[in-house]
mmCIF file of C-alpha atoms in Angstrom:
data_model
loop_
_atom_site.group_PDB
_atom_site.id
_atom_site.type_symbol
_atom_site.label_atom_id
_atom_site.label_comp_id
_atom_site.label_asym_id
_atom_site.label_seq_id
_atom_site.Cartn_x
_atom_site.Cartn_y
_atom_site.Cartn_z
ATOM 1 C CA MET U 1 0.000 0.000 0.000
ATOM 2 C CA SER U 2 2.993 2.327 0.510
ATOM 3 C CA SER U 3 3.277 2.606 -3.286
ATOM 4 C CA LEU U 4 0.018 4.580 -3.204
ATOM 5 C CA LEU U 5 1.621 7.214 -0.957
ATOM 6 C CA SER U 6 4.213 9.886 -1.523
ATOM 7 C CA ARG U 7 7.804 9.332 -0.440
ATOM 8 C CA LYS U 8 7.238 11.883 2.318
ATOM 9 C CA ALA U 9 4.185 10.066 3.689
ATOM 10 C CA ALA U 10 5.923 6.700 3.612
ATOM 11 C CA CYS U 11 9.207 7.740 5.232
ATOM 12 C CA ASN U 12 9.850 7.497 8.969
ATOM 13 C CA ALA U 13 11.934 10.662 9.398
ATOM 14 C CA HIS U 14 9.368 12.708 11.322
ATOM 15 C CA GLY U 15 11.119 12.202 14.652
ATOM 16 C CA GLN U 16 7.962 10.915 16.325
ATOM 17 C CA ASP U 17 9.863 7.872 17.616
ATOM 18 C CA SER U 18 12.053 10.078 19.827
ATOM 19 C CA SER U 19 11.871 9.427 23.569
ATOM 20 C CA TYR U 20 10.642 13.036 23.831
ATOM 21 C CA PHE U 21 7.436 12.149 21.988
ATOM 22 C CA LEU U 22 7.191 8.649 23.477
ATOM 23 C CA GLY U 23 7.005 10.239 26.921
ATOM 24 C CA TRP U 24 4.053 12.301 25.757
ATOM 25 C CA GLU U 25 2.307 9.163 24.522
ATOM 26 C CA GLU U 26 2.695 7.509 27.923
ATOM 27 C CA TYR U 27 1.366 10.633 29.621
ATOM 28 C CA GLU U 28 -1.693 10.694 27.368
ATOM 29 C CA ARG U 29 -2.421 7.053 28.231
ATOM 30 C CA ASN U 30 -2.287 7.710 31.971
ATOM 31 C CA SER U 31 -2.452 11.455 32.634
ATOM 32 C CA TYR U 32 -2.518 12.745 36.202
ATOM 33 C CA ASP U 33 -5.677 14.318 37.581
ATOM 34 C CA ARG U 34 -5.937 15.252 41.248
ATOM 35 C CA ILE U 35 -9.508 13.924 41.486
ATOM 36 C CA THR U 36 -9.977 11.237 38.847
ATOM 37 C CA ASN U 37 -6.441 9.823 38.484
ATOM 38 C CA PRO U 38 -4.184 10.892 41.379
ATOM 39 C CA GLU U 39 -1.668 8.119 40.614
ATOM 40 C CA GLY U 40 -1.296 9.155 36.970
ATOM 41 C CA ILE U 41 1.716 10.574 35.151
ATOM 42 C CA ILE U 42 2.422 14.277 35.757
ATOM 43 C CA GLN U 43 3.302 16.154 32.572
ATOM 44 C CA MET U 44 6.696 17.810 33.006
ATOM 45 C CA GLY U 45 7.658 17.593 29.341
ATOM 46 C CA LEU U 46 5.450 20.458 28.148
ATOM 47 C CA ALA U 47 7.073 23.901 27.894
ATOM 48 C CA GLU U 48 3.892 25.881 28.378
ATOM 49 C CA ASN U 49 3.287 28.916 30.578
ATOM 50 C CA GLN U 50 0.040 28.712 32.560
ATOM 51 C CA LEU U 51 1.070 30.995 35.426
ATOM 52 C CA CYS U 52 -0.671 34.183 34.285
ATOM 53 C CA TYR U 53 -3.681 33.003 32.307
ATOM 54 C CA HIS U 54 -6.025 34.672 34.757
ATOM 55 C CA LEU U 55 -4.484 38.059 33.871
ATOM 56 C CA LEU U 56 -5.325 37.462 30.220
ATOM 57 C CA GLU U 57 -8.816 36.273 31.150
ATOM 58 C CA SER U 58 -9.344 39.347 33.306
ATOM 59 C CA TRP U 59 -8.242 41.645 30.484
ATOM 60 C CA LEU U 60 -10.590 39.898 28.052
ATOM 61 C CA ALA U 61 -13.473 40.247 30.524
ATOM 62 C CA ASN U 62 -12.757 43.968 30.853
ATOM 63 C CA ASN U 63 -12.385 44.452 27.095
ATOM 64 C CA PRO U 64 -15.380 42.636 25.570
ATOM 65 C CA HIS U 65 -15.057 44.627 22.347
ATOM 66 C CA ALA U 66 -11.867 42.710 21.536
ATOM 67 C CA LEU U 67 -13.572 39.306 21.671
ATOM 68 C CA GLY U 68 -16.758 40.769 20.213
ATOM 69 C CA PHE U 69 -14.809 42.103 17.214
ATOM 70 C CA LYS U 70 -15.960 45.679 17.698
ATOM 71 C CA SER U 71 -13.955 48.730 16.710
ATOM 72 C CA GLN U 72 -15.106 52.242 17.593
ATOM 73 C CA GLY U 73 -18.493 50.800 18.541
ATOM 74 C CA GLN U 74 -19.014 49.039 15.208
ATOM 75 C CA TYR U 75 -19.013 45.275 14.606
ATOM 76 C CA ILE U 76 -16.216 44.308 12.221
ATOM 77 C CA PHE U 77 -16.727 40.527 12.215
ATOM 78 C CA ARG U 78 -17.695 40.494 8.544
ATOM 79 C CA LYS U 79 -14.583 42.463 7.623
ATOM 80 C CA LEU U 80 -12.376 40.050 9.546
ATOM 81 C CA ALA U 81 -14.129 36.977 8.145
ATOM 82 C CA LEU U 82 -13.506 37.990 4.536
ATOM 83 C CA PHE U 83 -10.285 37.231 2.672
ATOM 84 C CA GLN U 84 -7.331 39.200 4.014
ATOM 85 C CA ASP U 85 -4.012 40.129 2.472
ATOM 86 C CA TYR U 86 -1.509 37.635 3.887
ATOM 87 C CA HIS U 87 0.916 40.475 4.606
ATOM 88 C CA GLY U 88 -1.088 40.999 7.824
ATOM 89 C CA LEU U 89 -3.592 43.501 9.145
ATOM 90 C CA PRO U 90 -2.005 46.980 9.095
ATOM 91 C CA GLU U 91 -3.257 47.834 12.593
ATOM 92 C CA PHE U 92 -1.505 44.741 13.958
ATOM 93 C CA LYS U 93 1.667 44.524 11.904
ATOM 94 C CA LYS U 94 2.379 48.197 11.310
ATOM 95 C CA GLN U 95 1.247 49.503 14.678
ATOM 96 C CA ALA U 96 0.822 47.134 17.617
ATOM 97 C CA MET U 97 3.489 44.548 16.783
ATOM 98 C CA VAL U 98 6.257 46.919 15.738
ATOM 99 C CA GLU U 99 5.561 49.299 18.635
ATOM 100 C CA PHE U 100 5.580 46.388 21.069
ATOM 101 C CA MET U 101 8.913 45.113 19.725
ATOM 102 C CA SER U 102 10.407 48.585 20.133
ATOM 103 C CA GLU U 103 8.983 48.947 23.637
ATOM 104 C CA ILE U 104 10.391 45.666 24.910
ATOM 105 C CA SER U 105 13.825 46.565 23.534
ATOM 106 C CA GLY U 106 13.776 49.684 25.680
ATOM 107 C CA ASN U 107 13.058 51.845 22.635
ATOM 108 C CA LYS U 108 16.743 51.520 21.750
ATOM 109 C CA VAL U 109 15.952 49.901 18.390
ATOM 110 C CA THR U 110 13.519 50.960 15.690
ATOM 111 C CA PHE U 111 11.750 48.154 13.831
ATOM 112 C CA GLU U 112 10.373 48.600 10.341
ATOM 113 C CA PRO U 113 7.028 46.935 9.552
ATOM 114 C CA GLN U 114 8.159 46.163 5.998
ATOM 115 C CA SER U 115 10.908 43.951 7.487
ATOM 116 C CA LEU U 116 8.361 41.866 9.395
ATOM 117 C CA VAL U 117 6.606 38.709 8.176
ATOM 118 C CA LEU U 118 3.768 37.247 10.264
ATOM 119 C CA ILE U 119 3.215 33.503 10.353
ATOM 120 C CA ALA U 120 1.348 31.000 12.536
ATOM 121 C CA GLY U 121 3.851 30.311 15.291
ATOM 122 C CA ALA U 122 7.559 29.694 15.807
ATOM 123 C CA THR U 123 7.443 26.220 14.236
ATOM 124 C CA SER U 124 6.089 27.622 10.977
ATOM 125 C CA ALA U 125 8.477 30.581 11.116
ATOM 126 C CA ASN U 126 11.541 28.378 11.542
ATOM 127 C CA GLU U 127 10.493 26.011 8.775
ATOM 128 C CA ALA U 128 9.718 28.894 6.412
ATOM 129 C CA LEU U 129 13.185 30.340 7.020
ATOM 130 C CA ILE U 130 14.827 26.978 6.341
ATOM 131 C CA PHE U 131 12.900 26.704 3.070
ATOM 132 C CA CYS U 132 14.059 30.232 2.177
ATOM 133 C CA LEU U 133 17.727 29.658 2.950
ATOM 134 C CA ALA U 134 18.495 26.039 2.125
ATOM 135 C CA ASP U 135 17.926 23.172 -0.289
ATOM 136 C CA PRO U 136 17.566 19.461 0.561
ATOM 137 C CA ASN U 137 20.800 18.024 1.999
ATOM 138 C CA ASP U 138 22.137 21.438 2.971
ATOM 139 C CA ALA U 139 23.145 21.717 6.629
ATOM 140 C CA PHE U 140 22.465 23.937 9.624
ATOM 141 C CA LEU U 141 24.627 23.901 12.732
ATOM 142 C CA LEU U 142 22.781 23.762 16.080
ATOM 143 C CA PRO U 143 24.371 23.937 19.542
ATOM 144 C CA THR U 144 23.533 20.999 21.788
ATOM 145 C CA PRO U 145 21.505 20.317 23.767
ATOM 146 C CA TYR U 146 18.670 21.566 21.577
ATOM 147 C CA TYR U 147 14.867 21.343 21.516
ATOM 148 C CA PRO U 148 13.923 17.782 20.418
ATOM 149 C CA GLY U 149 11.143 19.101 18.171
ATOM 150 C CA PHE U 150 13.724 20.670 15.843
ATOM 151 C CA ASP U 151 14.350 17.202 14.399
ATOM 152 C CA ARG U 152 10.774 17.383 13.147
ATOM 153 C CA ASP U 153 10.282 21.121 12.615
ATOM 154 C CA LEU U 154 13.468 21.823 10.682
ATOM 155 C CA LYS U 155 14.157 18.557 8.864
ATOM 156 C CA TRP U 156 11.056 16.587 7.960
ATOM 157 C CA ARG U 157 9.629 18.621 5.084
ATOM 158 C CA THR U 158 12.721 20.654 4.168
ATOM 159 C CA GLU U 159 15.085 17.624 4.125
ATOM 160 C CA VAL U 160 17.970 19.659 5.494
ATOM 161 C CA VAL U 161 20.555 18.097 7.795
ATOM 162 C CA ILE U 162 21.201 19.212 11.375
ATOM 163 C CA VAL U 163 24.854 19.034 12.421
ATOM 164 C CA PRO U 164 25.382 19.403 16.184
ATOM 165 C CA ILE U 165 27.705 21.937 17.782
ATOM 166 C CA HIS U 166 28.675 19.919 20.844
ATOM 167 C CA CYS U 167 28.650 21.906 24.083
ATOM 168 C CA LYS U 168 29.851 20.655 27.460
ATOM 169 C CA SER U 169 28.669 20.890 31.052
ATOM 170 C CA SER U 170 32.156 21.964 32.151
ATOM 171 C CA ASN U 171 31.456 25.518 30.898
ATOM 172 C CA GLY U 172 27.688 25.543 31.378
ATOM 173 C CA PHE U 173 26.973 24.306 27.827
ATOM 174 C CA GLN U 174 28.214 27.540 26.263
ATOM 175 C CA ILE U 175 29.212 27.700 22.601
ATOM 176 C CA THR U 176 32.959 27.668 21.955
ATOM 177 C CA GLU U 177 35.068 28.452 18.912
ATOM 178 C CA GLU U 178 36.393 24.896 18.986
ATOM 179 C CA GLY U 179 32.854 23.492 18.928
ATOM 180 C CA LEU U 180 31.807 25.714 16.020
ATOM 181 C CA GLU U 181 34.842 24.835 13.932
ATOM 182 C CA GLN U 182 34.480 21.114 14.679
ATOM 183 C CA ALA U 183 30.813 21.114 13.624
ATOM 184 C CA TYR U 184 31.649 22.974 10.415
ATOM 185 C CA GLU U 185 34.454 20.495 9.692
ATOM 186 C CA ASP U 186 32.130 17.550 10.388
ATOM 187 C CA ALA U 187 29.620 18.922 7.874
ATOM 188 C CA THR U 188 32.322 19.537 5.274
ATOM 189 C CA ASN U 189 33.681 16.002 5.704
ATOM 190 C CA ARG U 190 30.160 14.729 4.974
ATOM 191 C CA ASN U 191 30.047 16.833 1.792
ATOM 192 C CA LEU U 192 27.299 19.002 3.255
ATOM 193 C CA ARG U 193 26.951 22.655 2.357
ATOM 194 C CA VAL U 194 26.528 24.642 5.582
ATOM 195 C CA LYS U 195 23.937 27.389 5.158
ATOM 196 C CA GLY U 196 23.727 28.730 8.672
ATOM 197 C CA VAL U 197 23.680 28.440 12.457
ATOM 198 C CA LEU U 198 20.398 28.290 14.385
ATOM 199 C CA ILE U 199 20.321 29.163 18.065
ATOM 200 C CA THR U 200 17.608 29.462 20.692
ATOM 201 C CA ASN U 201 18.075 32.426 22.997
ATOM 202 C CA PRO U 202 17.120 31.828 25.778
ATOM 203 C CA SER U 203 18.187 28.224 25.347
ATOM 204 C CA ASN U 204 15.715 25.390 25.203
ATOM 205 C CA PRO U 205 16.392 23.152 27.176
ATOM 206 C CA CYS U 206 19.061 24.870 29.313
ATOM 207 C CA GLY U 207 17.092 27.969 30.317
ATOM 208 C CA THR U 208 20.148 30.196 29.883
ATOM 209 C CA THR U 209 20.688 33.378 27.887
ATOM 210 C CA MET U 210 23.705 33.774 25.654
ATOM 211 C CA THR U 211 26.642 35.817 26.847
ATOM 212 C CA VAL U 212 27.994 38.761 24.865
ATOM 213 C CA ASP U 213 31.132 36.712 24.180
ATOM 214 C CA GLU U 214 29.071 33.888 22.674
ATOM 215 C CA LEU U 215 27.096 36.261 20.463
ATOM 216 C CA ASN U 216 30.268 37.988 19.260
ATOM 217 C CA LEU U 217 31.812 34.592 18.557
ATOM 218 C CA LEU U 218 28.772 33.598 16.487
ATOM 219 C CA LEU U 219 28.694 36.859 14.541
ATOM 220 C CA ASN U 220 32.391 36.584 13.702
ATOM 221 C CA PHE U 221 31.948 32.947 12.684
ATOM 222 C CA ILE U 222 29.025 33.506 10.309
ATOM 223 C CA GLU U 223 30.792 36.517 8.791
ATOM 224 C CA LEU U 224 33.923 34.446 8.219
ATOM 225 C CA LYS U 225 32.014 31.511 6.717
ATOM 226 C CA LYS U 226 29.524 33.725 4.816
ATOM 227 C CA ILE U 227 26.504 31.891 6.230
ATOM 228 C CA HIS U 228 23.252 32.871 7.981
ATOM 229 C CA LEU U 229 22.349 33.158 11.662
ATOM 230 C CA ILE U 230 18.802 32.344 12.800
ATOM 231 C CA SER U 231 17.989 33.387 16.370
ATOM 232 C CA ASP U 232 14.851 31.746 17.774
ATOM 233 C CA GLU U 233 13.792 33.954 20.694
ATOM 234 C CA ILE U 234 10.463 32.293 21.479
ATOM 235 C CA TYR U 235 11.300 32.236 25.221
ATOM 236 C CA SER U 236 12.647 35.786 25.450
ATOM 237 C CA GLY U 237 9.673 36.812 27.600
ATOM 238 C CA THR U 238 10.523 34.210 30.223
ATOM 239 C CA VAL U 239 13.759 35.826 31.426
ATOM 240 C CA PHE U 240 13.332 36.367 35.166
ATOM 241 C CA ASN U 241 16.894 37.489 35.931
ATOM 242 C CA LYS U 242 19.277 39.773 34.034
ATOM 243 C CA PRO U 243 20.019 40.162 31.166
ATOM 244 C CA ASP U 244 16.474 41.253 30.451
ATOM 245 C CA PHE U 245 14.341 40.008 27.554
ATOM 246 C CA LYS U 246 10.588 40.407 27.271
ATOM 247 C CA ARG U 247 7.852 38.642 25.322
ATOM 248 C CA LEU U 248 4.087 38.119 25.561
ATOM 249 C CA PRO U 249 3.481 34.369 25.090
ATOM 250 C CA GLY U 250 0.275 32.423 24.596
ATOM 251 C CA PHE U 251 -1.000 33.065 21.067
ATOM 252 C CA ARG U 252 -0.078 31.174 17.914
ATOM 253 C CA VAL U 253 1.745 34.048 16.268
ATOM 254 C CA GLY U 254 5.274 33.979 14.902
ATOM 255 C CA ALA U 255 7.284 36.773 13.372
ATOM 256 C CA ILE U 256 10.248 36.692 11.026
ATOM 257 C CA TYR U 257 12.336 39.849 11.114
ATOM 258 C CA SER U 258 15.064 40.359 8.537
ATOM 259 C CA ASN U 259 16.776 43.115 6.582
ATOM 260 C CA HIS U 260 17.386 40.769 3.636
ATOM 261 C CA LYS U 261 14.860 41.673 0.931
ATOM 262 C CA MET U 262 14.996 38.317 -0.888
ATOM 263 C CA VAL U 263 14.462 36.445 2.385
ATOM 264 C CA LEU U 264 11.498 38.680 3.221
ATOM 265 C CA ASP U 265 9.964 38.208 -0.227
ATOM 266 C CA ALA U 266 10.298 34.427 -0.027
ATOM 267 C CA ALA U 267 9.120 34.269 3.598
ATOM 268 C CA THR U 268 6.045 36.341 2.741
ATOM 269 C CA LYS U 269 5.142 33.818 0.041
ATOM 270 C CA MET U 270 5.764 30.970 2.487
ATOM 271 C CA SER U 271 3.499 32.619 5.064
ATOM 272 C CA SER U 272 0.470 31.970 2.857
ATOM 273 C CA PHE U 273 0.667 28.331 4.044
ATOM 274 C CA GLY U 274 0.484 29.338 7.710
ATOM 275 C CA LEU U 275 -1.499 32.524 8.071
ATOM 276 C CA VAL U 276 -2.306 34.111 11.398
ATOM 277 C CA SER U 277 -6.090 34.442 11.478
ATOM 278 C CA SER U 278 -7.499 37.944 11.116
ATOM 279 C CA GLN U 279 -9.438 37.439 14.346
ATOM 280 C CA THR U 280 -6.224 36.660 16.259
ATOM 281 C CA GLN U 281 -4.460 39.657 14.735
ATOM 282 C CA PHE U 282 -7.308 41.971 15.705
ATOM 283 C CA LEU U 283 -7.452 40.669 19.267
ATOM 284 C CA LEU U 284 -3.705 41.046 19.732
ATOM 285 C CA SER U 285 -3.645 44.479 18.140
ATOM 286 C CA VAL U 286 -6.081 45.657 20.822
ATOM 287 C CA MET U 287 -4.241 43.854 23.625
ATOM 288 C CA LEU U 288 -0.733 44.992 22.671
ATOM 289 C CA SER U 289 -1.947 48.559 22.289
ATOM 290 C CA ASP U 290 -2.860 48.542 25.979
ATOM 291 C CA LYS U 291 0.557 49.616 27.275
ATOM 292 C CA TYR U 292 -0.448 49.493 30.932
ATOM 293 C CA PHE U 293 -1.637 45.895 30.605
ATOM 294 C CA THR U 294 1.422 44.632 28.720
ATOM 295 C CA LYS U 295 3.816 46.193 31.229
ATOM 296 C CA THR U 296 1.828 44.755 34.146
ATOM 297 C CA TYR U 297 1.608 41.328 32.536
ATOM 298 C CA ILE U 298 5.308 41.111 31.714
ATOM 299 C CA LYS U 299 6.368 42.202 35.196
ATOM 300 C CA GLU U 300 4.012 39.773 36.957
ATOM 301 C CA ASN U 301 4.906 36.942 34.589
ATOM 302 C CA GLN U 302 8.616 37.319 35.300
ATOM 303 C CA LYS U 303 7.960 37.432 39.050
ATOM 304 C CA ARG U 304 5.920 34.213 38.991
ATOM 305 C CA LEU U 305 8.372 32.381 36.751
ATOM 306 C CA LYS U 306 11.200 33.277 39.118
ATOM 307 C CA ARG U 307 9.199 32.031 42.112
ATOM 308 C CA ARG U 308 8.245 28.783 40.361
ATOM 309 C CA HIS U 309 11.817 28.205 39.169
ATOM 310 C CA LYS U 310 13.039 28.670 42.746
ATOM 311 C CA MET U 311 10.451 26.148 43.956
ATOM 312 C CA LEU U 312 11.673 23.466 41.559
ATOM 313 C CA VAL U 313 15.401 24.085 42.006
ATOM 314 C CA GLY U 314 15.064 24.251 45.798
ATOM 315 C CA GLY U 315 12.936 21.116 45.948
ATOM 316 C CA LEU U 316 15.339 19.146 43.768
ATOM 317 C CA LYS U 317 18.291 20.337 45.834
ATOM 318 C CA LYS U 318 16.671 18.865 48.951
ATOM 319 C CA ALA U 319 16.399 15.602 47.022
ATOM 320 C CA GLY U 320 20.115 15.705 46.228
ATOM 321 C CA ILE U 321 19.627 16.766 42.603
ATOM 322 C CA SER U 322 21.270 19.852 41.118
ATOM 323 C CA CYS U 323 20.343 21.976 38.098
ATOM 324 C CA LEU U 324 22.327 24.025 35.622
ATOM 325 C CA LYS U 325 22.263 27.649 36.775
ATOM 326 C CA SER U 326 19.665 29.390 34.617
ATOM 327 C CA ASN U 327 17.805 32.678 34.345
ATOM 328 C CA ALA U 328 15.052 32.049 31.796
ATOM 329 C CA GLY U 329 12.677 29.547 30.267
ATOM 330 C CA LEU U 330 9.845 27.351 31.445
ATOM 331 C CA PHE U 331 12.146 24.482 32.379
ATOM 332 C CA CYS U 332 15.336 23.498 34.176
ATOM 333 C CA TRP U 333 18.241 21.452 32.847
ATOM 334 C CA VAL U 334 18.547 18.863 35.594
ATOM 335 C CA ASP U 335 21.651 16.833 36.426
ATOM 336 C CA MET U 336 20.848 13.215 37.353
ATOM 337 C CA ARG U 337 24.179 11.713 36.347
ATOM 338 C CA HIS U 338 24.689 10.365 39.867
ATOM 339 C CA LEU U 339 21.548 8.236 39.491
ATOM 340 C CA LEU U 340 22.813 6.367 36.415
ATOM 341 C CA LYS U 341 23.987 2.766 36.732
ATOM 342 C CA SER U 342 26.720 3.575 34.220
ATOM 343 C CA ASN U 343 27.861 6.597 32.244
ATOM 344 C CA THR U 344 25.983 5.551 29.101
ATOM 345 C CA PHE U 345 22.928 6.636 27.170
ATOM 346 C CA ASN U 346 21.435 3.175 27.666
ATOM 347 C CA ALA U 347 21.594 3.814 31.409
ATOM 348 C CA GLU U 348 19.982 7.217 30.866
ATOM 349 C CA ILE U 349 17.050 5.664 28.999
ATOM 350 C CA GLU U 350 16.739 3.002 31.710
ATOM 351 C CA LEU U 351 16.523 5.750 34.358
ATOM 352 C CA TRP U 352 14.060 7.722 32.221
ATOM 353 C CA LYS U 353 11.784 4.672 31.940
ATOM 354 C CA LYS U 354 11.796 4.265 35.729
ATOM 355 C CA ILE U 355 10.824 7.909 36.128
ATOM 356 C CA ILE U 356 8.033 7.537 33.563
ATOM 357 C CA TYR U 357 6.575 4.215 34.734
ATOM 358 C CA ASP U 358 7.450 4.085 38.446
ATOM 359 C CA VAL U 359 7.741 7.717 39.564
ATOM 360 C CA LYS U 360 4.992 8.723 37.114
ATOM 361 C CA LEU U 361 6.668 11.881 35.774
ATOM 362 C CA ASN U 362 7.124 12.697 32.103
ATOM 363 C CA ILE U 363 10.461 14.469 31.752
ATOM 364 C CA SER U 364 12.672 14.686 28.656
ATOM 365 C CA PRO U 365 15.979 12.764 28.592
ATOM 366 C CA GLY U 366 19.062 14.629 27.427
ATOM 367 C CA SER U 367 19.648 12.177 24.600
ATOM 368 C CA SER U 368 16.407 13.387 22.975
ATOM 369 C CA CYS U 369 17.999 16.868 23.027
ATOM 370 C CA HIS U 370 21.212 15.453 21.485
ATOM 371 C CA CYS U 371 23.207 16.190 24.620
ATOM 372 C CA ASN U 372 26.539 14.362 24.378
ATOM 373 C CA GLU U 373 26.694 13.708 28.134
ATOM 374 C CA PRO U 374 24.287 11.087 29.553
ATOM 375 C CA GLY U 375 22.288 11.873 32.675
ATOM 376 C CA TRP U 376 20.801 15.308 31.953
ATOM 377 C CA PHE U 377 17.030 15.873 31.763
ATOM 378 C CA ARG U 378 14.742 18.768 30.854
ATOM 379 C CA VAL U 379 12.062 19.322 33.512
ATOM 380 C CA CYS U 380 9.247 21.837 32.894
ATOM 381 C CA PHE U 381 7.632 23.736 35.770
ATOM 382 C CA ALA U 382 5.182 26.365 34.437
ATOM 383 C CA ASN U 383 2.475 24.162 32.919
ATOM 384 C CA MET U 384 0.913 23.009 36.190
ATOM 385 C CA SER U 385 -0.368 24.272 39.520
ATOM 386 C CA GLY U 386 1.940 24.825 42.468
ATOM 387 C CA ARG U 387 0.266 21.911 44.249
ATOM 388 C CA THR U 388 0.996 19.570 41.351
ATOM 389 C CA LEU U 389 4.630 20.698 41.184
ATOM 390 C CA LYS U 390 5.056 20.009 44.916
ATOM 391 C CA LEU U 391 3.655 16.509 44.369
ATOM 392 C CA ALA U 392 6.042 15.932 41.456
ATOM 393 C CA ILE U 393 9.009 17.019 43.574
ATOM 394 C CA LYS U 394 7.887 14.720 46.414
ATOM 395 C CA ARG U 395 7.626 11.766 44.029
ATOM 396 C CA LEU U 396 11.137 12.399 42.748
ATOM 397 C CA LYS U 397 12.507 12.905 46.254
ATOM 398 C CA ASP U 398 11.005 9.581 47.383
ATOM 399 C CA PHE U 399 12.488 7.871 44.328
ATOM 400 C CA VAL U 400 15.971 9.217 45.056
ATOM 401 C CA ALA U 401 15.703 8.130 48.698
ATOM 402 C CA ASP U 402 14.706 4.609 47.635
ATOM 403 C CA HIS U 403 17.497 4.613 45.043
ATOM 404 C CA ASP U 404 20.104 5.619 47.642
ATOM 405 C CA GLU U 405 18.838 3.033 50.135
ATOM 406 C CA PHE U 406 18.965 0.295 47.487
ATOM 407 C CA ASN U 407 22.534 1.231 46.551
ATOM 408 C CA TYR U 408 23.540 1.243 50.232
ATOM 409 C CA HIS U 409 22.198 -2.253 50.856
ATOM 410 C CA THR U 410 23.635 -3.537 47.588
ATOM 411 C CA LYS U 411 27.090 -2.174 48.446
ATOM 412 C CA TYR U 412 27.343 -2.998 52.162
ATOM 413 C CA HIS U 413 25.051 -5.972 52.638
ATOM 414 C CA GLN U 414 26.128 -8.438 49.968
ATOM 415 C CA PRO U 415 25.146 -12.018 50.867
ATOM 416 C CA THR U 416 28.031 -14.231 52.053
ATOM 417 C CA THR U 417 28.741 -17.688 50.730
#
């Protein structure tokens, strides 16, 4: 029957068999609910921010004209429902979005609306850029560890190759010149044409922001190699300690900003396959124009993320588990190397399975993020209530205590013959 399908439909290169996605499948089979399934799996593999939804709901309740599609007292539903130019609504793209971008940069940078392409989310934006910049079997360099979904988002339809820039825990997984040059050499040895470097800043899964030295290193490298740099800043609004980034998350809107006219022209054409609905654009144009609300939201969001991050890091520390020092993101990069039976990725997957099936927590193993050191895990903390997070920490703490007790008895109480 596969002969009836396209090569794309028949291939198995989507990345869905990654342990990252397999953990989600197990969660969906046995998801935790405090009332109906208290022994179920708690989802800690979802990088979603639910800490300030009530602020958005309150704003919507106080601004019914936004949801009711009214402007200056007149219903504009019909206007929004009709076909729209896929360049974006002028009141959103040319006013609210550009002004918001300038505001969150401290009004130190001026953004031009003609350099902005709107598209339905970061996944679509990244894929559109890859289509614009590369052909099948071209390569992009990505620092590890990186978001597991990139194996799907960047590769599946575009057929580009991801070549890892290996980063190490010894320097906090920062990018080095040696790592960049080695990745470029690896690609060249495989007869791959390197078209660019893609970074996430703040990092997913590390929750760190890039240093000035790293950014200067990257800029010098791409200038030397005459390649592109893509900076995915989807988590810039989650920075709760300096340096300061800001972003308003929660709506399926992505933006490509470039000063390269040919890239903008191609990306605009690509955006027709992933348009942001006119209704969403209108709603956000009203919301982002409310300067008092956006400032209040961003400030409160950062405060709550910092508090929740502290709760997770502090709870894990009491369980004897440390985390990479971080200042952003909806997750922590957690060091469980001391819980491995051996320093191997097989041991990491064995530990991950115990945490999934016995501890009932869905966390993401470092191998799914292409980390080259076994024993690291991404653990999300903003997609659940504080009560649920405390329960998750308790489960993990109990597991570590049992693990330590088992190792003690195994080591000191071997049977005699």
